[in-house]
Coordinates of C-alpha atoms and ligand atoms in Angstrom, one line a residue:
Chain A
M36 CA 24.1 52.0 -17.4
A37 CA 22.7 50.6 -14.2
W38 CA 23.0 47.2 -15.1
K39 CA 26.8 47.5 -16.1
L40 CA 27.2 49.0 -12.5
L41 CA 25.5 46.0 -11.0
R42 CA 27.6 43.5 -12.8
M43 CA 29.7 41.3 -10.6
R44 CA 33.4 42.0 -10.5
K45 CA 35.6 38.9 -11.3
I46 CA 37.6 38.3 -8.2
V47 CA 41.2 37.2 -8.9
L48 CA 42.8 35.5 -5.8
P49 CA 46.6 36.1 -5.7
L50 CA 48.6 32.7 -5.8
P51 CA 49.7 33.1 -2.2
D52 CA 46.2 33.5 -1.1
L53 CA 45.0 30.4 -3.2
R54 CA 47.7 28.5 -1.5
K55 CA 46.8 29.5 1.8
E56 CA 43.1 28.7 1.4
S57 CA 44.1 25.4 -0.1
F58 CA 45.9 24.5 3.0
I59 CA 43.2 25.5 5.4
L60 CA 40.8 23.3 3.3
L61 CA 43.3 20.5 3.4
G62 CA 43.6 20.9 7.4
C63 CA 39.7 20.8 7.4
A64 CA 39.7 17.5 5.4
L65 CA 42.3 16.0 7.8
F66 CA 40.4 17.2 10.8
A67 CA 37.3 15.2 9.2
C68 CA 39.3 12.2 8.7
A69 CA 40.5 12.3 12.2
L70 CA 36.9 12.5 13.4
N71 CA 35.9 9.7 11.2
V72 CA 38.8 7.5 12.5
Y73 CA 37.8 8.5 16.3
A74 CA 34.2 7.5 15.6
I75 CA 35.2 4.2 14.2
V76 CA 37.3 3.3 17.3
A77 CA 34.9 4.8 19.8
F78 CA 31.7 3.2 18.3
K79 CA 33.5 0.1 17.3
T80 CA 32.1 0.2 13.7
P81 CA 34.0 -1.5 10.8
W82 CA 37.2 0.0 9.2
T83 CA 35.4 0.0 5.8
E84 CA 33.9 3.2 6.9
L85 CA 37.2 5.0 6.2
V86 CA 35.9 4.6 2.5
T87 CA 32.2 4.2 2.8
S88 CA 31.7 7.1 5.0
W89 CA 33.3 9.6 2.4
P90 CA 30.3 11.6 1.9
W91 CA 30.0 12.5 5.6
V92 CA 33.7 13.2 5.6
L93 CA 33.5 15.5 2.6
G94 CA 30.2 17.1 4.3
L95 CA 32.2 17.7 7.5
T96 CA 35.2 19.0 5.4
I97 CA 32.9 21.8 3.8
V98 CA 31.0 22.5 7.1
S99 CA 34.3 23.2 9.1
Y100 CA 35.8 25.1 6.2
G101 CA 32.6 27.3 6.2
V102 CA 32.8 27.6 10.0
L103 CA 36.4 28.8 9.9
C104 CA 35.5 31.3 7.0
A105 CA 32.8 32.6 9.1
C106 CA 35.2 33.2 12.0
R107 CA 37.9 34.7 9.8
I108 CA 35.4 37.2 8.2
F109 CA 34.3 38.1 12.0
K110 CA 37.7 38.8 12.9
C111 CA 38.5 41.0 10.0
G112 CA 35.4 43.0 10.7
V113 CA 36.3 43.4 14.5
L114 CA 39.8 44.5 13.3
Y115 CA 38.4 46.9 10.6
V116 CA 36.1 48.7 13.3
K117 CA 39.1 49.0 15.6
K118 CA 41.0 50.7 12.9
I119 CA 38.4 53.1 12.2
I120 CA 38.0 53.8 16.1
I121 CA 41.9 54.3 16.5
R122 CA 42.1 56.8 13.4
Q123 CA 39.5 59.2 14.8
P124 CA 41.1 62.7 14.6
N125 CA 41.5 64.4 17.8
L126 CA 39.5 67.5 17.5
G127 CA 41.2 69.1 20.6
R128 CA 38.0 69.3 22.5
K129 CA 38.3 69.0 26.4
S130 CA 35.8 66.4 27.8
Chain B
M137 CA 14.6 -6.3 -11.9
T138 CA 17.2 -8.6 -10.8
D139 CA 15.2 -11.5 -9.1
E140 CA 12.2 -13.4 -9.9
I141 CA 9.6 -11.2 -8.9
P142 CA 8.2 -9.7 -12.2
D143 CA 7.9 -6.2 -13.2
I144 CA 4.4 -5.4 -12.8
D145 CA 3.3 -2.6 -15.2
L146 CA -0.4 -2.6 -15.8
A147 CA -1.5 0.8 -14.7
V148 CA -4.8 2.0 -15.9
H149 CA -3.1 4.6 -18.3
G150 CA -0.6 2.2 -20.0
R151 CA -0.6 1.7 -23.6
T152 CA -2.0 -1.7 -24.5
E153 CA 1.1 -2.3 -26.5
H154 CA 3.3 -1.8 -23.7
R155 CA 1.2 -4.0 -21.5
R156 CA 1.4 -6.8 -23.8
E157 CA 5.1 -6.6 -23.9
V158 CA 5.1 -6.5 -20.0
L159 CA 2.9 -9.6 -19.9
K160 CA 5.4 -11.5 -22.2
K161 CA 8.4 -10.6 -20.0
L162 CA 6.5 -11.6 -16.9
A163 CA 5.8 -15.0 -18.4
G164 CA 9.6 -15.4 -18.6
G165 CA 10.5 -13.9 -15.3
I166 CA 8.2 -15.9 -13.2
A167 CA 9.1 -19.3 -14.7
G168 CA 10.8 -21.9 -12.3
S169 CA 11.2 -19.4 -9.3
A170 CA 10.7 -21.0 -5.7
L171 CA 8.5 -18.1 -4.6
L172 CA 6.4 -18.2 -7.8
G173 CA 5.7 -21.8 -7.5
T174 CA 3.6 -21.0 -4.3
L175 CA 1.5 -18.3 -6.4
P176 CA -0.6 -20.5 -8.9
W177 CA -2.5 -17.6 -9.7
F178 CA 0.2 -16.1 -11.7
A179 CA 0.3 -19.2 -13.8
P180 CA -2.2 -18.0 -16.6
L181 CA -0.1 -15.0 -17.2
Q182 CA 2.8 -17.4 -18.3
A183 CA 0.7 -18.3 -21.4
A184 CA 1.6 -16.9 -24.7
P185 CA 0.0 -13.5 -25.5
A186 CA -3.4 -13.8 -27.0
G187 CA -3.3 -13.6 -31.0
G188 CA -5.8 -11.8 -33.1
A189 CA -8.3 -14.7 -33.7
P190 CA -11.8 -14.4 -32.4
S191 CA -11.4 -17.4 -30.4
D192 CA -8.7 -15.4 -28.5
R193 CA -11.1 -12.8 -27.5
V194 CA -12.8 -12.9 -24.2
R195 CA -16.3 -11.3 -24.2
V196 CA -16.9 -9.7 -20.5
G197 CA -20.1 -8.4 -19.2
I198 CA -19.9 -6.0 -16.5
I199 CA -22.8 -6.3 -13.5
G200 CA -22.7 -3.2 -11.5
P201 CA -20.3 -0.6 -13.1
G202 CA -20.7 1.8 -10.0
S203 CA -17.6 3.2 -8.0
R204 CA -15.5 -0.2 -8.2
G205 CA -17.0 -1.4 -11.5
Q206 CA -15.8 1.5 -13.3
F207 CA -12.2 1.2 -12.1
L208 CA -12.5 -2.4 -13.1
L209 CA -13.6 -1.3 -16.6
E210 CA -10.8 1.0 -17.0
H211 CA -8.5 -1.7 -16.2
L212 CA -10.2 -4.3 -18.6
L213 CA -10.2 -1.6 -21.6
H214 CA -6.4 -1.9 -21.2
T215 CA -6.0 -5.7 -20.8
P216 CA -5.1 -7.6 -23.9
A217 CA -7.9 -9.8 -25.6
V218 CA -10.8 -8.4 -23.7
E219 CA -13.9 -7.2 -25.4
I220 CA -16.4 -5.6 -23.1
A221 CA -19.6 -6.9 -24.8
A222 CA -22.3 -5.7 -22.2
L223 CA -23.2 -3.6 -19.2
C224 CA -25.8 -4.3 -16.4
D225 CA -27.1 -1.8 -13.7
V226 CA -30.3 -0.9 -12.2
Y227 CA -29.2 2.8 -12.2
Q228 CA -29.1 4.3 -15.6
P229 CA -26.5 7.1 -15.0
H230 CA -24.0 4.4 -14.0
L231 CA -24.9 2.5 -17.4
D232 CA -24.2 5.8 -19.2
D233 CA -21.0 6.2 -17.5
G234 CA -19.9 2.8 -18.2
Q235 CA -20.9 3.4 -21.9
R236 CA -19.0 6.4 -22.4
A237 CA -15.8 4.9 -20.8
I238 CA -16.1 2.2 -23.5
G239 CA -16.4 4.6 -26.2
K240 CA -18.8 2.5 -28.4
P241 CA -22.2 1.2 -28.0
V242 CA -22.5 -2.2 -26.3
A243 CA -25.5 -4.2 -24.9
Q244 CA -27.1 -2.6 -21.8
Y245 CA -29.3 -4.7 -19.2
K246 CA -31.1 -3.6 -16.2
D247 CA -31.7 -7.1 -15.1
Y248 CA -28.5 -9.3 -14.6
R249 CA -30.5 -12.4 -15.6
R250 CA -30.9 -11.1 -19.1
L251 CA -27.2 -10.4 -19.5
L252 CA -26.4 -14.0 -18.4
E253 CA -28.9 -15.3 -21.1
D254 CA -26.5 -13.9 -23.8
T255 CA -24.6 -16.9 -24.8
S256 CA -21.8 -15.0 -26.7
I257 CA -20.6 -13.8 -23.2
D258 CA -17.7 -15.6 -21.7
A259 CA -17.2 -14.1 -18.5
V260 CA -19.0 -11.5 -15.9
V261 CA -17.4 -9.2 -13.6
I262 CA -19.5 -8.6 -10.5
A263 CA -19.1 -5.3 -8.6
T264 CA -22.4 -4.9 -7.0
P265 CA -23.3 -4.5 -3.1
L266 CA -22.5 -7.5 -1.0
Y267 CA -25.9 -9.0 -0.7
L268 CA -26.0 -9.7 -4.5
H269 CA -22.7 -11.2 -4.8
A270 CA -24.2 -14.7 -4.1
P271 CA -27.5 -14.8 -6.2
M272 CA -25.3 -13.2 -9.1
C273 CA -22.5 -15.4 -8.8
L274 CA -24.7 -18.7 -8.5
A275 CA -26.9 -17.6 -11.5
A276 CA -23.6 -17.0 -13.5
F277 CA -22.2 -20.4 -12.8
D278 CA -25.5 -22.1 -13.8
A279 CA -25.4 -20.0 -17.0
G280 CA -22.0 -21.4 -17.8
K281 CA -20.0 -18.0 -17.2
S282 CA -16.7 -17.6 -15.7
V283 CA -16.8 -14.9 -12.7
Y284 CA -14.9 -12.3 -11.4
C285 CA -16.6 -11.5 -8.3
E286 CA -15.6 -8.5 -6.0
K287 CA -14.7 -9.0 -2.3
S288 CA -16.3 -10.0 0.1
L289 CA -17.6 -13.2 -1.2
A290 CA -21.1 -13.1 0.3
L291 CA -23.5 -11.7 3.1
T292 CA -23.9 -14.8 5.0
I293 CA -21.7 -18.0 5.8
D294 CA -24.3 -20.1 4.1
D295 CA -24.1 -18.0 1.0
C296 CA -20.2 -18.1 1.0
K297 CA -20.3 -22.0 1.2
A298 CA -23.1 -21.8 -1.7
V299 CA -21.0 -19.9 -3.9
A300 CA -17.6 -21.7 -3.0
R301 CA -19.3 -25.0 -3.6
A302 CA -20.7 -23.7 -7.0
A303 CA -17.4 -22.5 -8.1
A304 CA -15.7 -25.6 -7.2
N305 CA -18.2 -27.8 -9.1
S306 CA -18.1 -25.4 -12.2
T307 CA -16.1 -26.0 -15.3
K308 CA -15.5 -22.3 -15.6
T309 CA -13.1 -19.8 -14.0
F310 CA -13.8 -18.2 -10.6
Q311 CA -11.7 -15.2 -9.3
I312 CA -12.0 -13.0 -6.3
G313 CA -11.3 -9.3 -6.1
H314 CA -8.5 -9.5 -3.8
Q315 CA -5.9 -7.6 -5.6
R316 CA -3.2 -7.8 -3.0
L317 CA -2.5 -11.4 -4.6
F318 CA -0.9 -9.5 -7.4
H319 CA 0.5 -6.5 -5.6
R320 CA 4.2 -6.1 -6.2
S321 CA 5.2 -5.1 -2.7
T322 CA 3.0 -7.7 -1.0
L323 CA 4.8 -10.2 -3.0
Y324 CA 8.2 -8.9 -1.8
A325 CA 6.8 -9.2 1.8
L326 CA 5.8 -12.9 1.1
K327 CA 9.2 -13.4 -0.1
Q328 CA 10.9 -11.9 3.0
V329 CA 8.6 -14.0 5.2
M330 CA 9.5 -17.4 3.6
A331 CA 13.2 -16.4 3.7
G332 CA 12.6 -15.9 7.5
D333 CA 13.6 -12.5 7.9
L334 CA 10.7 -12.1 10.6
G335 CA 11.4 -15.7 12.2
P336 CA 8.0 -17.2 12.7
I337 CA 5.2 -14.8 12.5
T338 CA 3.8 -14.4 16.1
Q339 CA 1.1 -11.9 15.6
I340 CA -0.5 -9.8 12.8
R341 CA -2.1 -6.6 13.5
A342 CA -4.1 -4.6 11.4
Y343 CA -6.3 -1.4 11.4
W344 CA -8.5 0.7 9.1
H345 CA -9.3 4.2 10.5
R346 CA -11.1 6.8 8.7
N347 CA -12.9 9.9 9.8
T348 CA -16.0 9.9 7.6
A349 CA -19.6 9.0 7.8
W350 CA -19.1 6.7 4.7
R351 CA -22.5 8.2 3.4
R352 CA -23.0 9.2 -0.2
P353 CA -25.2 12.1 -1.0
V354 CA -28.4 10.6 -2.5
P355 CA -30.3 12.4 -5.3
S356 CA -33.8 11.1 -4.1
A357 CA -34.7 9.4 -0.9
D358 CA -35.9 6.1 -2.8
L359 CA -32.2 5.7 -3.8
E360 CA -30.9 5.6 -0.2
A361 CA -30.3 1.8 -0.1
L362 CA -28.9 1.8 -3.6
F363 CA -26.3 4.1 -2.9
N364 CA -25.5 3.7 0.8
W365 CA -26.0 0.1 0.9
R366 CA -22.8 -0.3 3.1
L367 CA -24.5 1.2 6.1
Y368 CA -27.5 -1.3 6.4
R369 CA -27.2 -4.9 7.7
K370 CA -29.6 -6.1 5.0
Y371 CA -27.3 -5.3 2.2
S372 CA -23.7 -5.3 3.8
A373 CA -21.9 -6.5 6.9
G374 CA -20.2 -3.0 7.2
L375 CA -16.6 -2.5 8.0
M376 CA -15.7 -6.1 8.4
T377 CA -16.7 -7.0 4.8
E378 CA -15.8 -3.8 3.3
L379 CA -12.4 -3.1 5.0
A380 CA -11.2 -6.0 7.1
S381 CA -11.8 -8.6 4.5
H382 CA -8.7 -7.1 2.8
H383 CA -6.4 -7.7 5.8
L384 CA -7.9 -10.8 6.9
H385 CA -7.2 -12.2 3.4
V386 CA -3.5 -11.2 3.9
A387 CA -3.5 -12.8 7.2
N388 CA -4.9 -16.1 5.9
W389 CA -2.5 -15.9 2.9
F390 CA 0.6 -15.3 4.8
L391 CA -0.2 -17.7 7.7
D392 CA -1.5 -20.2 5.2
A393 CA -4.4 -20.9 7.4
H394 CA -7.9 -19.8 8.2
P395 CA -9.0 -18.5 11.7
L396 CA -9.9 -21.3 14.3
A397 CA -12.1 -18.7 16.3
C398 CA -12.7 -15.1 17.1
V399 CA -14.1 -12.7 19.7
G400 CA -14.9 -9.1 19.4
Y401 CA -16.7 -6.0 20.3
G402 CA -18.4 -3.3 18.0
S403 CA -20.8 -0.4 18.2
I404 CA -22.2 2.7 16.9
N405 CA -20.4 5.0 19.1
Y406 CA -20.3 8.3 16.7
W407 CA -22.5 8.2 13.5
K408 CA -25.9 7.8 15.1
D409 CA -27.5 8.8 11.8
G410 CA -29.8 5.7 11.2
R411 CA -27.2 3.2 10.2
D412 CA -27.4 -0.2 11.4
V413 CA -23.9 -1.5 10.9
F414 CA -21.2 -0.8 13.6
D415 CA -19.1 2.4 13.0
N416 CA -16.3 0.7 15.1
V417 CA -15.2 -2.7 15.2
N418 CA -12.4 -4.6 17.3
V419 CA -12.0 -8.2 16.8
I420 CA -9.3 -10.8 17.7
Y421 CA -8.7 -13.9 15.7
K422 CA -7.3 -17.2 16.9
Y423 CA -4.9 -18.8 14.4
P424 CA -3.0 -22.1 14.5
K425 CA 0.3 -22.3 16.7
G426 CA -1.0 -19.4 19.0
V427 CA -0.9 -16.5 16.6
S428 CA -3.4 -13.9 17.0
F429 CA -4.7 -11.4 14.3
V430 CA -5.7 -8.2 16.0
Y431 CA -8.0 -6.0 14.1
D432 CA -9.8 -2.6 14.5
S433 CA -11.5 -0.1 12.3
L434 CA -12.7 3.3 13.2
S435 CA -15.1 5.8 11.3
S436 CA -14.2 8.8 13.8
N437 CA -10.6 9.3 13.7
R438 CA -8.0 9.0 10.8
F439 CA -4.8 9.7 12.5
Y440 CA -3.4 6.2 12.3
G441 CA -4.9 5.6 8.8
L442 CA -4.5 1.9 7.5
E443 CA -1.8 -0.7 8.0
V444 CA -1.3 -4.4 8.2
Q445 CA 1.8 -5.3 10.3
L446 CA 3.2 -8.8 10.5
L447 CA 5.4 -9.3 13.7
G448 CA 7.9 -11.7 14.3
P449 CA 11.2 -12.1 16.7
K450 CA 13.3 -10.9 13.9
G451 CA 11.4 -8.1 12.3
T452 CA 8.2 -6.4 11.3
L453 CA 6.6 -6.0 8.0
E454 CA 4.2 -3.0 7.4
L455 CA 2.4 -3.8 4.0
E456 CA 0.6 -0.8 3.4
T457 CA 3.5 1.5 3.7
A458 CA 5.5 -1.3 2.1
K459 CA 8.4 -1.5 4.7
Y460 CA 10.4 -3.9 6.6
Y461 CA 11.9 -3.2 10.0
S462 CA 14.6 -5.4 11.4
E463 CA 14.6 -5.9 15.4
N464 CA 18.2 -5.5 15.2
P465 CA 18.9 -3.1 12.4
P466 CA 22.8 -2.5 11.6
P467 CA 24.2 0.4 13.6
A468 CA 24.7 3.7 11.8
P469 CA 28.1 4.5 10.5
G470 CA 30.4 5.6 13.6
I471 CA 30.7 9.2 12.3
V472 CA 26.9 9.5 12.1
Q473 CA 26.6 8.3 15.6
L474 CA 29.3 10.9 16.7
I475 CA 27.5 13.7 15.1
N476 CA 24.0 12.5 16.7
Q477 CA 25.8 12.3 19.9
I478 CA 27.3 15.8 19.9
E479 CA 23.9 17.1 18.5
K480 CA 22.2 15.4 21.5
G481 CA 24.9 16.7 23.9
T482 CA 24.2 20.3 22.7
L483 CA 20.6 20.5 22.1
E484 CA 18.9 18.3 24.5
A485 CA 18.5 18.9 28.2
V486 CA 20.5 16.8 30.5
P487 CA 18.3 14.9 32.9
I488 CA 19.4 15.4 36.6
G489 CA 18.7 11.8 37.8
G490 CA 18.9 9.0 35.4
P491 CA 15.4 7.2 34.9
S492 CA 14.9 4.0 36.8
W493 CA 13.3 2.3 33.7
V494 CA 13.2 3.3 29.9
P495 CA 9.7 3.4 28.3
D496 CA 9.4 0.9 25.6
L497 CA 8.4 3.5 23.1
K498 CA 7.9 2.8 19.4
K499 CA 11.2 2.1 17.6
D500 CA 12.3 5.2 15.7
T501 CA 14.1 3.3 12.8
K502 CA 13.5 4.0 9.1
G503 CA 13.0 0.8 7.7
T504 CA 13.7 -0.7 4.3
P505 CA 11.2 0.0 1.5
L506 CA 9.8 -2.9 -0.2
P507 CA 10.0 -2.3 -4.2
E508 CA 6.5 -0.9 -5.5
D509 CA 5.2 -1.2 -8.8
P510 CA 6.5 1.7 -10.8
D511 CA 2.8 2.8 -12.0
R512 CA 1.5 2.2 -8.4
D513 CA -0.8 -0.6 -9.6
D514 CA -2.3 -2.0 -6.4
G515 CA -2.6 -5.5 -8.2
T516 CA -5.8 -4.9 -9.8
G517 CA -4.7 -4.7 -13.4
L518 CA -2.5 -7.7 -13.1
S519 CA -5.4 -9.5 -11.1
L520 CA -8.0 -8.9 -14.2
A521 CA -5.3 -10.0 -16.8
A522 CA -4.7 -13.2 -15.0
F523 CA -8.4 -13.7 -14.8
V524 CA -8.9 -12.9 -18.6
N525 CA -6.1 -15.2 -19.6
A526 CA -7.4 -17.9 -17.5
V527 CA -10.8 -17.7 -19.1
R528 CA -9.1 -17.6 -22.5
L529 CA -7.2 -20.8 -21.9
G530 CA -10.1 -22.4 -20.2
R531 CA -8.3 -22.9 -16.9
R532 CA -10.0 -23.1 -13.5
A533 CA -8.4 -21.5 -10.6
P534 CA -9.5 -23.7 -7.5
Y535 CA -6.9 -21.9 -5.0
M536 CA -9.1 -18.7 -5.5
I537 CA -12.1 -20.3 -4.1
D538 CA -10.0 -20.9 -0.9
H539 CA -8.9 -17.3 -0.7
A540 CA -12.4 -16.1 -1.3
Y541 CA -13.9 -18.5 1.1
R542 CA -11.6 -18.1 3.9
S543 CA -11.5 -14.3 3.9
G544 CA -15.3 -14.0 3.4
V545 CA -16.1 -16.3 6.1
A546 CA -13.3 -14.7 8.5
A547 CA -14.9 -11.4 7.9
L548 CA -18.4 -12.6 8.9
M549 CA -17.3 -14.7 11.8
G550 CA -16.0 -11.3 13.1
V551 CA -19.4 -9.6 12.6
M552 CA -21.1 -12.5 14.3
A553 CA -18.8 -12.4 17.4
M554 CA -19.7 -8.6 17.8
E555 CA -23.4 -9.0 17.2
E556 CA -24.1 -12.2 19.1
Q557 CA -21.2 -11.3 21.9
R558 CA -19.8 -14.8 21.7
E559 CA -16.6 -16.5 20.5
V560 CA -17.3 -17.8 17.1
Q561 CA -15.7 -20.9 15.8
W562 CA -14.5 -21.7 12.2
P563 CA -17.7 -23.0 10.5
G564 CA -15.7 -25.6 8.5
N565 CA -14.9 -25.9 4.8
Y566 CA -17.4 -25.4 2.0
S567 CA -17.6 -29.1 1.0
A568 CA -18.5 -30.0 4.5
Ligands
LIG893 N1 -11.3 -4.7 -4.3 C1 -11.4 -3.5 -3.8 O1 -10.4 -2.9 -3.4 C2 -12.7 -3.0 -3.6 C3 -12.7 -1.5 -3.6 C4 -14.2 -0.9 -3.6 C5 -15.2 -1.7 -3.6 N2 -15.1 -3.2 -3.8 C6 -16.3 -4.0 -3.9 O2 -16.9 -3.7 -5.1 C7 -18.4 -4.0 -4.8 C8 -19.2 -2.6 -5.2 O3 -18.7 -1.5 -4.4 P1 -18.7 -0.1 -5.0 O4 -18.1 0.8 -4.1 O5 -18.5 0.0 -6.5 O6 -20.3 0.1 -4.8 P2 -21.2 1.1 -5.7 O7 -22.6 1.3 -4.9 O8 -20.5 2.3 -6.2 O9 -21.4 0.3 -7.0 C9 -22.6 -0.7 -7.1 C10 -23.2 -0.7 -8.5 O10 -24.1 -1.9 -8.4 C11 -25.2 -1.4 -9.1 N3 -26.4 -2.4 -8.5 C12 -27.0 -2.3 -7.5 N4 -28.0 -3.2 -7.5 C13 -27.8 -4.0 -8.8 C14 -28.7 -4.9 -9.3 N5 -29.8 -5.7 -8.7 N6 -28.2 -5.3 -10.5 C15 -27.2 -4.6 -11.3 N7 -26.5 -3.6 -10.7 C16 -26.9 -3.3 -9.5 C17 -25.5 -0.1 -8.5 O11 -26.4 0.6 -9.2 C18 -23.9 0.4 -8.5 O12 -23.8 0.9 -10.0 C19 -18.5 -4.1 -3.2 O13 -18.7 -5.5 -3.1 C20 -17.3 -3.7 -2.7 O14 -17.0 -4.3 -1.6 C21 -13.9 -3.7 -3.8

């Protein structure tokens, strides 16, 4: 039936991929923390902001992870298109 | 609530039982606080709630159940200990509206003097056009009634003096309809002023802008004055008594003074429709210690709406939008500043030469909201509850006479300054 076809497939992420994504997310979190530290030093604001600014750090982490994902998807897309172009059969016609 | 300002929950649609509870809580909440010591009008609310005995009932007559009168009536229907005993109006449809709201038959009068003859009535609420406030208040005091009179006090300064004097000499309760005295966020603002959050108040600015003719549709030509009394000088003093009196009242209250003098200009520059009160007014009042109150009101533009602003070297309070703005707000967290800087750097054009001066544009800070009443009562509900309790307990409220007199007279000083094009001095106290 049509609704069965439309049902979303369960995506299972293999362990190595999960580990890779976790590392990327951790990297993003570290980047956001580093930005917070830089901002505290640059704008001479209290060090308590290391704790009190956690919603901003969390937000930055998610945004940077999202941006990275978008870049990776774009890269995959480019590689896929390239592969298709390279695999085009040579029809033996002369130009 | 964590501090001494009581939870005020007296909205029109609140249940009576709930409101009783609130009043009880309120009584406990305000006892012994420094701020509330300066607000004697809360004292009647500290009394034990009314019991079921007939002596605990307050029989009220409403004179003028028009637009404001109906609103007061609805509040009174939810105020503990009140029995609405009579209505008086010269316009039958308004009597019918009042009757419908009450839901059971009460005595109806066309002449307020007949209502005042009813000895079973303890108090009257006067919500009639301005020119009737003085004769009605004076007659009510003569008849031994307590009086809740809508603002502004009277149409002339002599009438203001006469009513204030009669109220002072009466053994009964007098209260003026300045509901801001009971308005939650205004009380918080007062608390901040007393705590020195503004520093000394150096200026008060207020404006009330509307884009409306202020004219009501009239069923027949002979009802023009009855419906549109606000537009004619014979019955009203226009924008100053109808609107400015509220903000003048706040200025007098927060500065704990009356204005010493005022100057102003007014005109009819847009609504040339037969009215003879100004459609725009601009008045500056001089207060002690060199403080000014700057006021203007328009009927042809509503962009800025209404506001009253208390300004001092440390901060600003805006009472209508209920916000406090510090002159030196704490900086945003570093990370927010960084994000803002990045955003600015990428989205805004970079100026070629730096400006030689930075325009002193309005500060773009968010401000700290003052707590509002959860049911958005503007103070009217509590104001009526305090009046009724004072009547029930046989307490006078002399401080109310000062509030009424100062704001009523200040509004009329502004009118005189504009009409006579001269500086008008404070005309002295009512006992003088
Ligand atoms: N505190 C506030 O925020 C506030 C708000 C609105 C109005 N008011 C004040 O309330 C008062 C009434 O304003 P309103 O907008 O309700 O006006 P309105 O014209 O709607 O009502 C006035 C009522 O008085 C009646 N009336 C007129 N002459 C009378 C007489 N001789 N005897 C008995 N009744 C008479 C009218 O028929 C009408 O029902 C004014 O003083 C106004 O300034 C105060």
